[in-house]
Amino acid sequence: DVKVTQSSRYLVKRTGEKVFLECVQDMDHENMFWYRQDPGLGLRLIYFSYDVKMKEKGDIPEGYSVSREKKERFSLILESASTNQTSMYLCASTTSGSHEQYFGPGTRLTVT
Amino acid sequence: AQSVSQHNHHVILSEAASLELGCNYSYGGTVNLFWYVQYPGQHLQLLLKYFSGDPLVKGIKGFEAEFIKSKFSFNLRKPSVQWSDTAEYFCAVNGGGYNKLIFGAGTRLAVHP
């Protein structure tokens, strides 16, 4: 079974803090994605990566950056957390030959 | 631009009722369509998918969906829901390169015993 893990299930940070969310997949998938999930808005793509050190902006990249130094690991960075970044963050991965994405459990981030 | 529209944000049903959740998409190319489900406190997981062939696809837990190309629709159905089907359901379509998906806003289903 594909397994996608995320570093924290719940996180509380203060405004202005730098926040790191980590995602690890164990299936050697080329593509990895970061979404945020908000009620009534579904999943919105923040960033994705199609290879080590390669990244592309998604639909809502402002206020975020990413890092992919190893194939299995994809990090989302909030450079200076703000209250409007309070959300559920989901990581997903897929092989290059498929659109079927496998999701992690999510990190519920609260910024106070 | 590609988009996915889910018609109902909240649906409330009694057990044994029939379910149909609407999904319409906008995409000009070859479509791959998905329904994902998120049970309370759990991962988003794949319910069913359509790539090609028979437009009526069957998924897990008795769910099925029908791809109607002329209507740009991929509605999810289940003949008789159970309390355990209480979850949020997301429709998605492939959106551009790199195996990206475009998701709908989701439909929250509550099934009452």
Coordinates of C-alpha atoms in Angstrom, one line a residue:
Chain A
D1 CA 0.0 0.0 0.0
V2 CA 1.1 3.5 -0.8
K3 CA 1.8 5.5 2.3
V4 CA 1.9 9.2 2.6
T5 CA 2.8 10.6 6.0
Q6 CA 2.8 14.2 7.2
S7 CA 4.9 15.4 10.1
S8 CA 2.0 16.7 12.3
R9 CA -1.7 16.2 12.6
Y10 CA -2.3 19.4 14.5
L11 CA -0.1 22.5 14.7
V12 CA -0.6 25.9 16.5
K13 CA 1.7 28.7 15.5
R14 CA 1.8 32.4 16.1
T15 CA 1.5 35.1 13.5
G16 CA 4.9 35.9 11.9
E17 CA 6.5 32.5 12.8
K18 CA 8.2 30.4 10.1
V19 CA 6.3 27.1 9.7
F20 CA 7.5 23.9 8.1
L21 CA 5.2 21.1 7.1
E22 CA 6.7 17.9 5.9
C23 CA 5.4 15.1 3.8
V24 CA 7.0 11.8 3.0
Q25 CA 5.9 9.1 0.6
D26 CA 7.2 5.6 0.3
M27 CA 6.3 4.6 -3.2
D28 CA 9.0 6.3 -5.2
H29 CA 6.4 8.7 -6.8
E30 CA 7.8 11.4 -9.0
N31 CA 5.0 13.9 -8.4
M32 CA 4.1 15.5 -5.1
F33 CA 1.5 18.1 -4.3
W34 CA 0.5 20.4 -1.5
Y35 CA -3.1 21.5 -1.1
R36 CA -5.0 23.5 1.4
Q37 CA -8.6 22.4 2.2
D38 CA -11.1 25.0 3.4
P39 CA -14.9 24.5 3.9
G40 CA -16.8 25.3 0.7
L41 CA -13.7 25.7 -1.3
G42 CA -12.6 22.1 -1.8
L43 CA -8.9 21.4 -2.3
R44 CA -6.8 24.2 -3.8
L45 CA -3.3 23.5 -5.1
I46 CA -0.5 25.5 -3.5
Y47 CA 2.6 24.0 -5.1
F48 CA 3.7 20.8 -6.7
S49 CA 6.9 19.1 -7.6
Y50 CA 7.6 16.7 -10.5
D51 CA 11.2 15.8 -9.6
V52 CA 13.8 16.4 -7.0
K53 CA 14.6 20.2 -6.8
M54 CA 11.9 20.9 -9.3
K55 CA 8.8 22.8 -8.3
E56 CA 5.9 24.7 -9.9
K57 CA 3.4 27.1 -8.5
G58 CA -0.2 26.0 -8.2
D59 CA -3.3 28.2 -7.9
I60 CA -2.6 29.8 -4.6
P61 CA 1.2 30.0 -4.0
E62 CA 1.3 33.4 -2.3
G63 CA 2.8 33.2 1.2
Y64 CA 4.2 29.8 0.7
S65 CA 7.4 28.1 -0.6
V66 CA 8.4 24.5 -1.0
S67 CA 11.5 22.3 -0.9
R68 CA 12.2 19.0 -2.4
E69 CA 15.7 17.8 -1.8
K70 CA 14.9 14.1 -1.8
K71 CA 12.5 12.3 -4.0
E72 CA 10.4 11.0 -1.1
R73 CA 10.1 14.2 0.9
F74 CA 8.3 17.4 0.0
S75 CA 8.2 20.3 2.5
L76 CA 5.8 23.3 2.6
I77 CA 7.1 26.4 4.2
L78 CA 5.1 29.4 5.5
E79 CA 7.7 32.1 5.6
S80 CA 5.7 34.3 7.9
A81 CA 2.5 32.7 9.1
S82 CA -0.6 34.8 9.0
T83 CA -4.1 34.1 10.4
N84 CA -5.5 33.6 6.9
Q85 CA -3.3 30.6 6.5
T86 CA -5.2 28.7 9.2
S87 CA -6.4 25.7 7.3
M88 CA -6.1 22.0 6.7
Y89 CA -3.0 21.2 4.6
L90 CA -3.0 18.0 2.5
C91 CA 0.0 16.4 0.8
A92 CA -0.4 14.0 -2.1
S93 CA 1.8 12.0 -4.4
T94 CA 1.4 10.2 -7.7
T95 CA 3.5 8.4 -10.2
S96 CA 4.2 10.2 -13.5
G97 CA 2.1 7.7 -15.4
S98 CA -1.1 8.3 -13.4
H99 CA -3.5 11.0 -12.3
E100 CA -4.6 9.0 -9.2
Q101 CA -3.2 10.8 -6.2
Y102 CA -2.6 9.3 -2.8
F103 CA -3.1 11.6 0.2
G104 CA -1.6 12.0 3.6
P105 CA -3.7 12.4 6.7
G106 CA -3.5 16.2 6.7
T107 CA -2.1 18.8 9.1
R108 CA -4.6 21.1 10.7
L109 CA -2.7 24.4 11.2
T110 CA -4.0 27.2 13.4
V111 CA -2.2 30.5 13.3
T112 CA -3.1 32.8 16.2
Chain B
A1 CA -9.6 27.2 -17.5
Q2 CA -10.5 23.8 -16.2
S3 CA -13.1 23.7 -13.4
V4 CA -15.3 21.3 -11.5
S5 CA -18.7 22.1 -10.1
Q6 CA -20.4 20.1 -7.5
H7 CA -24.1 21.1 -7.2
N8 CA -24.8 20.3 -3.6
H9 CA -22.7 21.4 -0.7
H10 CA -24.7 19.6 1.9
V11 CA -27.0 16.6 1.6
I12 CA -28.9 15.0 4.4
L13 CA -30.5 11.5 3.8
S14 CA -32.0 8.8 5.9
E15 CA -30.5 5.3 5.8
A16 CA -31.7 3.2 2.8
A17 CA -32.4 6.4 0.7
S18 CA -30.8 6.6 -2.8
L19 CA -28.0 9.0 -3.4
E20 CA -27.0 11.0 -6.4
L21 CA -24.3 13.7 -6.2
G22 CA -23.8 15.9 -9.2
C23 CA -20.5 16.8 -10.8
N24 CA -19.9 18.8 -13.9
Y25 CA -16.5 19.6 -15.3
S26 CA -15.0 21.9 -17.8
Y27 CA -12.0 20.5 -19.7
G28 CA -11.4 20.4 -23.4
G29 CA -9.0 17.4 -23.5
T30 CA -9.1 13.8 -22.7
V31 CA -10.6 13.5 -19.3
N32 CA -9.7 11.3 -16.3
L33 CA -12.4 11.7 -13.7
F34 CA -12.3 10.8 -10.0
W35 CA -14.5 10.7 -6.9
Y36 CA -12.6 10.9 -3.6
V37 CA -14.2 10.5 -0.2
Q38 CA -13.1 11.8 3.2
Y39 CA -14.6 10.0 6.2
P40 CA -14.5 12.0 9.4
G41 CA -10.9 12.1 10.7
Q42 CA -9.6 10.0 7.9
H43 CA -7.4 10.4 4.8
L44 CA -8.9 11.5 1.5
Q45 CA -9.2 8.2 -0.4
L46 CA -10.2 7.2 -3.9
L47 CA -13.8 6.0 -4.3
L48 CA -13.7 5.4 -8.1
K49 CA -12.2 6.6 -11.3
Y50 CA -12.9 6.8 -15.0
F51 CA -10.2 6.8 -17.6
S52 CA -11.8 5.3 -20.7
G53 CA -14.2 2.6 -21.9
D54 CA -17.4 1.8 -20.1
P55 CA -18.9 5.1 -19.0
L56 CA -20.5 3.4 -15.9
V57 CA -17.8 2.8 -13.4
K58 CA -18.1 0.9 -10.1
G59 CA -16.1 1.7 -7.0
I60 CA -15.8 0.6 -3.5
K61 CA -18.6 0.3 -1.0
G62 CA -21.4 0.0 -3.6
F63 CA -20.8 3.4 -5.2
E64 CA -20.9 3.9 -9.0
A65 CA -20.6 6.9 -11.3
E66 CA -21.7 7.6 -14.9
F67 CA -19.6 9.6 -17.3
I68 CA -21.9 11.4 -19.8
K69 CA -19.6 13.2 -22.2
S70 CA -22.3 15.2 -23.9
K71 CA -23.3 16.7 -20.5
F72 CA -19.7 17.0 -19.1
S73 CA -21.0 15.2 -16.1
F74 CA -19.8 12.5 -13.8
N75 CA -22.5 12.0 -11.2
L76 CA -22.0 9.7 -8.2
R77 CA -24.7 7.3 -7.2
K78 CA -25.5 4.7 -4.6
P79 CA -28.9 2.9 -4.5
S80 CA -29.1 2.6 -0.7
V81 CA -27.0 4.7 1.7
Q82 CA -25.8 3.6 5.1
W83 CA -24.9 5.7 8.2
S84 CA -21.3 4.8 7.5
D85 CA -21.4 6.7 4.2
T86 CA -21.5 10.0 6.2
A87 CA -18.4 11.8 4.7
E88 CA -17.4 14.6 2.4
Y89 CA -17.2 13.7 -1.3
F90 CA -15.0 15.4 -3.9
C91 CA -15.2 15.2 -7.6
A92 CA -11.9 15.8 -9.6
V93 CA -10.7 16.0 -13.2
N94 CA -7.2 15.9 -14.6
G95 CA -6.1 19.5 -15.1
G96 CA -3.1 20.1 -17.3
G97 CA 0.3 18.6 -17.1
Y98 CA 2.2 16.9 -14.3
N99 CA -0.8 14.7 -13.3
K100 CA -2.5 17.6 -11.6
L101 CA -6.1 17.3 -10.5
I102 CA -8.8 20.0 -10.3
F103 CA -11.2 19.4 -7.4
G104 CA -14.7 20.5 -6.8
A105 CA -15.8 22.3 -3.6
G106 CA -17.0 19.0 -2.1
T107 CA -20.4 17.7 -0.9
R108 CA -20.9 16.9 2.8
L109 CA -23.2 14.0 3.1
A110 CA -24.9 13.2 6.4
V111 CA -26.9 9.9 6.7
H112 CA -29.2 9.6 9.6
P113 CA -30.1 6.2 11.0

